[in-house]
Phi, psi and omega in degrees: 000139179271163179296324179297317179295318180296319179296316179296318179295321179295317178296318178297318179294321177296319178297312180295320179295317180290326177294318176295322178298315179294322181295318185273354185288315186266182178269317180275121185232146169281161170302148190302315180296320180293328178300321183284337179257359179279162179295338180294334177291328179296321182264005184301317178299318178294315180297321179297318177297318180295320179295317185289325187251012179280138176275347180277130181294152181271074178239153181293328179234127181262150178289121184295336180294343177279354181234074184294341179292347178278352180299325180297325177289320179296321182286333187242021185295328180291320177296317180297317178298316180298319178295320179294319178295322178296316178296321178296318179296330178279353176100012178274000000 
């Protein structure tokens, strides 16, 4: 076997493995063949890396106290809403 063949086989195995990892990760799944031809397979290697190395837990709802930078939005949501309503009234 040549080095070129081994490299191609390794890349193909990484692609297939990451696509299977993304496919088996969630509860709602596409049929397996459709998963491989869907756009999600194209981004599967990147998504697998993000899932594996993310410090944020994989839960549907995250604890807001872990994101203190959102406090400014919580404190000013009425001002933001008023500005958005004003822009809407002006036709934007």
